[in-house]
mmCIF file of C-alpha atoms in Angstrom:
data_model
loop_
_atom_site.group_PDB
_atom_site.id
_atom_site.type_symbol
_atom_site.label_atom_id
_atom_site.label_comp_id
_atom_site.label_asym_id
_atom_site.label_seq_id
_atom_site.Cartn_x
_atom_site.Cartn_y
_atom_site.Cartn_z
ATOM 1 C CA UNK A 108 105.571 39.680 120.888
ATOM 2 C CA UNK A 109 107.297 42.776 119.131
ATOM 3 C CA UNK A 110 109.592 44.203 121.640
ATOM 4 C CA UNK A 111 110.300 48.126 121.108
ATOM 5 C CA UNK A 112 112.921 47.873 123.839
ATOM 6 C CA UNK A 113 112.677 46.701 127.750
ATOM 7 C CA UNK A 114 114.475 49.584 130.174
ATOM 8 C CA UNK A 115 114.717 48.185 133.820
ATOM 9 C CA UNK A 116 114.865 50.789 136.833
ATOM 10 C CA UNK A 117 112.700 52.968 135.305
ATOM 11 C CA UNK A 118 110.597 55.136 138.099
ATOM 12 C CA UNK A 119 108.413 57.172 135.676
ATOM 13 C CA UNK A 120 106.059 54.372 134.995
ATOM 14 C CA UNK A 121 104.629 53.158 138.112
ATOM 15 C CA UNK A 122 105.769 53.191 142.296
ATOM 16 C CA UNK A 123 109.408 52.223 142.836
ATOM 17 C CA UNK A 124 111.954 51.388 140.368
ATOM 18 C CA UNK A 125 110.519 48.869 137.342
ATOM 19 C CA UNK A 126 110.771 47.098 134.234
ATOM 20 C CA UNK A 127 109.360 48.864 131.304
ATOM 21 C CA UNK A 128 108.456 46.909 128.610
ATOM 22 C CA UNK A 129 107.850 48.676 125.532
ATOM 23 C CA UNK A 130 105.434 46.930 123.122
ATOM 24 C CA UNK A 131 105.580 47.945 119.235
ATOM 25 C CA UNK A 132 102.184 49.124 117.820
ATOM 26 C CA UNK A 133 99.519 52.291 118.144
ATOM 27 C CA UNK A 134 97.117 53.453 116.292
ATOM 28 C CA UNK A 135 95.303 55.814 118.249
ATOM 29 C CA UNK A 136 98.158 58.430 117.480
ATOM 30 C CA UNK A 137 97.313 61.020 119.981
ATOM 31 C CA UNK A 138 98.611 64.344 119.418
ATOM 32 C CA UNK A 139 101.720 64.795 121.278
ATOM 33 C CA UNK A 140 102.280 61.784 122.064
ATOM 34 C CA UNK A 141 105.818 61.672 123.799
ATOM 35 C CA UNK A 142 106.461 58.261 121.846
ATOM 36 C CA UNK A 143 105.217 58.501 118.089
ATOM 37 C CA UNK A 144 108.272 55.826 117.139
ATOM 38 C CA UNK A 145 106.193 53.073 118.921
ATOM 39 C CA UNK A 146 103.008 53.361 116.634
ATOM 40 C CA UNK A 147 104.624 51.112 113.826
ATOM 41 C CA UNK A 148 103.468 47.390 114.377
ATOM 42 C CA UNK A 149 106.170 46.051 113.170
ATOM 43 C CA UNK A 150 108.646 48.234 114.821
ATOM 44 C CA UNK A 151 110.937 46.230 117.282
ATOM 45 C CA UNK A 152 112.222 42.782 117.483
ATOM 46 C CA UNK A 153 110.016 39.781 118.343
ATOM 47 C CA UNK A 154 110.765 38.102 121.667
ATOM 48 C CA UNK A 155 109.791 35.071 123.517
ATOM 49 C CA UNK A 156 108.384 34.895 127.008
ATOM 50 C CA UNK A 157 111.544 33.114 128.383
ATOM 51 C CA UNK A 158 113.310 35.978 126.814
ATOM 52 C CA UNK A 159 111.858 38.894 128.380
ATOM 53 C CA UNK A 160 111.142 36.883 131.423
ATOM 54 C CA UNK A 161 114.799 36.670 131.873
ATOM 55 C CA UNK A 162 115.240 40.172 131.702
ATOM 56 C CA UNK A 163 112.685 40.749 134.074
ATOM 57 C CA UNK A 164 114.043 38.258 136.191
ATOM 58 C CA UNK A 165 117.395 39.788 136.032
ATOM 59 C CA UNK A 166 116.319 42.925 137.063
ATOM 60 C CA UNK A 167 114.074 42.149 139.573
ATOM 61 C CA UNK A 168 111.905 45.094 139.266
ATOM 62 C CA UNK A 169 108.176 45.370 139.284
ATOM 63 C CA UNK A 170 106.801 45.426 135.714
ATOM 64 C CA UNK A 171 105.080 47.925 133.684
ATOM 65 C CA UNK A 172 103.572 47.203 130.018
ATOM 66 C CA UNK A 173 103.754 50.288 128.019
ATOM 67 C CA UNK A 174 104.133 50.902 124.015
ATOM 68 C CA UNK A 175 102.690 51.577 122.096
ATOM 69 C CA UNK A 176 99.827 50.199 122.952
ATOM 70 C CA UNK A 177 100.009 46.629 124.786
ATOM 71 C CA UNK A 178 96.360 46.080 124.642
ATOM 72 C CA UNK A 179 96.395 45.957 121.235
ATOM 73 C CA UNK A 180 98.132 42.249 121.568
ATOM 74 C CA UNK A 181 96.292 41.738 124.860
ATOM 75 C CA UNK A 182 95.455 37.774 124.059
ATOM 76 C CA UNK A 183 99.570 37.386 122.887
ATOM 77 C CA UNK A 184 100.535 39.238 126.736
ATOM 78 C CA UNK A 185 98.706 36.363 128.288
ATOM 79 C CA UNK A 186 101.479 34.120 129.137
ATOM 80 C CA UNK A 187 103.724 36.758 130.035
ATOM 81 C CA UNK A 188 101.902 38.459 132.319
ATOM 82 C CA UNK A 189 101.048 35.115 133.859
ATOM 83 C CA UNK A 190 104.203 34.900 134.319
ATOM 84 C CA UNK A 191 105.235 37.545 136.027
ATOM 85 C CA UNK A 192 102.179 36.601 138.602
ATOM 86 C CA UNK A 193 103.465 33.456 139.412
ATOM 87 C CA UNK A 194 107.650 35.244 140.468
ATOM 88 C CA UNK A 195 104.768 37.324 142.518
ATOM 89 C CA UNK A 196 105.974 41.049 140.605
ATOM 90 C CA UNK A 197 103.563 43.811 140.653
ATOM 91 C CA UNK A 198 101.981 44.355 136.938
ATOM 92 C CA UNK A 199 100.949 48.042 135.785
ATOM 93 C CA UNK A 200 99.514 48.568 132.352
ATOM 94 C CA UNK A 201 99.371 51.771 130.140
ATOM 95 C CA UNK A 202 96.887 52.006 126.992
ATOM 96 C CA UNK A 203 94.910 54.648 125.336
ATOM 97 C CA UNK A 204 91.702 52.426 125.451
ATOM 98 C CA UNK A 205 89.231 53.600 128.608
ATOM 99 C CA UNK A 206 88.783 50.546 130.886
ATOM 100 C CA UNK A 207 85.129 50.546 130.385
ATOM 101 C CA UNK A 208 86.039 49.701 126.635
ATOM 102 C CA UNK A 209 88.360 46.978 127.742
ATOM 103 C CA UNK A 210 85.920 44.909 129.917
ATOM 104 C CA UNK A 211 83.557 44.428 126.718
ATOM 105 C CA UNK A 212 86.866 42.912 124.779
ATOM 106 C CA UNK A 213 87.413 39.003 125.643
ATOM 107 C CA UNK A 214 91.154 38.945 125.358
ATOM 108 C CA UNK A 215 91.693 42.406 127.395
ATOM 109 C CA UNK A 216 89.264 41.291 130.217
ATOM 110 C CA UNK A 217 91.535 38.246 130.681
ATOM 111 C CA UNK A 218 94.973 40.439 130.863
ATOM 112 C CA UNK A 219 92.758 42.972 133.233
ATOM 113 C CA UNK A 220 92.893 39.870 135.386
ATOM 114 C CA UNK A 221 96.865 39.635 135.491
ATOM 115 C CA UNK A 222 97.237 43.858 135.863
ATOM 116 C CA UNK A 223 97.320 45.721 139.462
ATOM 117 C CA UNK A 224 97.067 48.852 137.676
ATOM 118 C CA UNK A 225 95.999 50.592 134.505
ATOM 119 C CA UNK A 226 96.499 53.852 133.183
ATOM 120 C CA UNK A 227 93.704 54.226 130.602
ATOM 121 C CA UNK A 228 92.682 56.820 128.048
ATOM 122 C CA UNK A 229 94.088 58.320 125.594
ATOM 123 C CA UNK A 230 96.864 61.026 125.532
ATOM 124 C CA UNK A 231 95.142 64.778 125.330
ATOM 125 C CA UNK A 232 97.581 67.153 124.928
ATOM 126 C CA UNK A 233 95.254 70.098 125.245
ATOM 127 C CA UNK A 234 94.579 68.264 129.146
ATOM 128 C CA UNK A 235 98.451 68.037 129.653
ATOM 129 C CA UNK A 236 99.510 68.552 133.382
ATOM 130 C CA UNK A 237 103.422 67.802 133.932
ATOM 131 C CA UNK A 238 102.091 67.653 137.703
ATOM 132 C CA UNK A 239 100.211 64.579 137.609
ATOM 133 C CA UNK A 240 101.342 61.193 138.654
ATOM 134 C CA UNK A 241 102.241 58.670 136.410
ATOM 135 C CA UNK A 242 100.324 60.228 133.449
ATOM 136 C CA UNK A 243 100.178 62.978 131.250
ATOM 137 C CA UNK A 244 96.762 63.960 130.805
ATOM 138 C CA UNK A 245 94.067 64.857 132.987
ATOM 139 C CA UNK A 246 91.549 62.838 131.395
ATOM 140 C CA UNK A 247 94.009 59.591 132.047
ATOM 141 C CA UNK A 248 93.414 57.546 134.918
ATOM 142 C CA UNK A 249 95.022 54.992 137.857
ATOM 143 C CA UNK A 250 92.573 52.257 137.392
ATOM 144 C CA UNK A 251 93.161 50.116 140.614
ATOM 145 C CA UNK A 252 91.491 46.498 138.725
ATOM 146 C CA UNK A 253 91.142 44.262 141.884
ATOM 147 C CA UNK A 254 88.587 46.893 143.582
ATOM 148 C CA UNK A 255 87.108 48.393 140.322
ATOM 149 C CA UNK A 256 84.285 46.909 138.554
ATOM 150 C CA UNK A 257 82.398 48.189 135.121
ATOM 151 C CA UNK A 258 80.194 50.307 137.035
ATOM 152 C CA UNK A 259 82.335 51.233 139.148
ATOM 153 C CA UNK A 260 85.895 52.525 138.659
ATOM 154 C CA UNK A 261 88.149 53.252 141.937
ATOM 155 C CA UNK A 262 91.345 54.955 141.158
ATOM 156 C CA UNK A 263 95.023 53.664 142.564
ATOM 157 C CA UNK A 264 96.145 55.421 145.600
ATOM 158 C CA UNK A 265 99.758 56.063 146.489
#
């Protein structure tokens, strides 16, 4: 996994105070985006699971995956998001694929399973709202996985 950095007790990303991992690689480029340094692929470091587990770990926080985009490695964030299951953290998820585009890809249906959370669609900066929770665009939503289906897409509450 290319690691663009990891920055524990982060409250912008999620409920409470997390882990944000920050996953190299983007290429949907939105205007605006508030992170164009993360688009390179090969930006970052590689790191292990037992590596960023132990940060995670250390910090005890829940977990968000950010980037970049993580679902462009979804089938590589596997085993790391299985493992923060199993120490029983919270997992939120932030991509600029819709989660109706998701479900139709293999590996990102099987990381869907791991993720309490997504924040899906792309950045629009012409839809920008400083006043929205835990996005930046209007068009973004809270996807809450374990009650939403294909058909049927139920939004996180606080």
């Amino acid at each position: 996994m290319r690691i663009l950095d990891i920055v524990p007790g982060t409250s912008v990303d999620g409920p409470g105070l997390r882990t944000s991992i920050y996953f190299a690689g983007c290429s949907h480029e939105c205007p605006g985006c508030h992170n164009p340094q993360s688009w390179d692929f090969e930006g970052g470091r590689e790191m292990s699971v037992d590596e960023v587990m132990a940060v995670v770990i250390d910090n005890g926080f829940d977990v968000t995956f950010t980037g970049g985009d993580p679902m462009y490695v979804a089938g590589d964030l596997l085993p790391l998001a299985k493992e923060i299951k199993r120490i029983g953290k919270t997992l939120w998820c932030y991509t600029g694929f819709t989660y109706e585009g998701l479900m139709a890809d293999p590996d990102a249906r099987a990381l869907l399973g791991y993720i309490d959370v997504l924040v899906d669609g792309p950045f629009i900066e012409s839809r920008r709202d400083i006043h929205l929770l835990f996005r930046g665009s209007s068009n973004q939503r809270l996807v809450d996985i374990k009650k939403s289906t294909p058909g049927s897409v139920i939004e996180w509450e606080w």
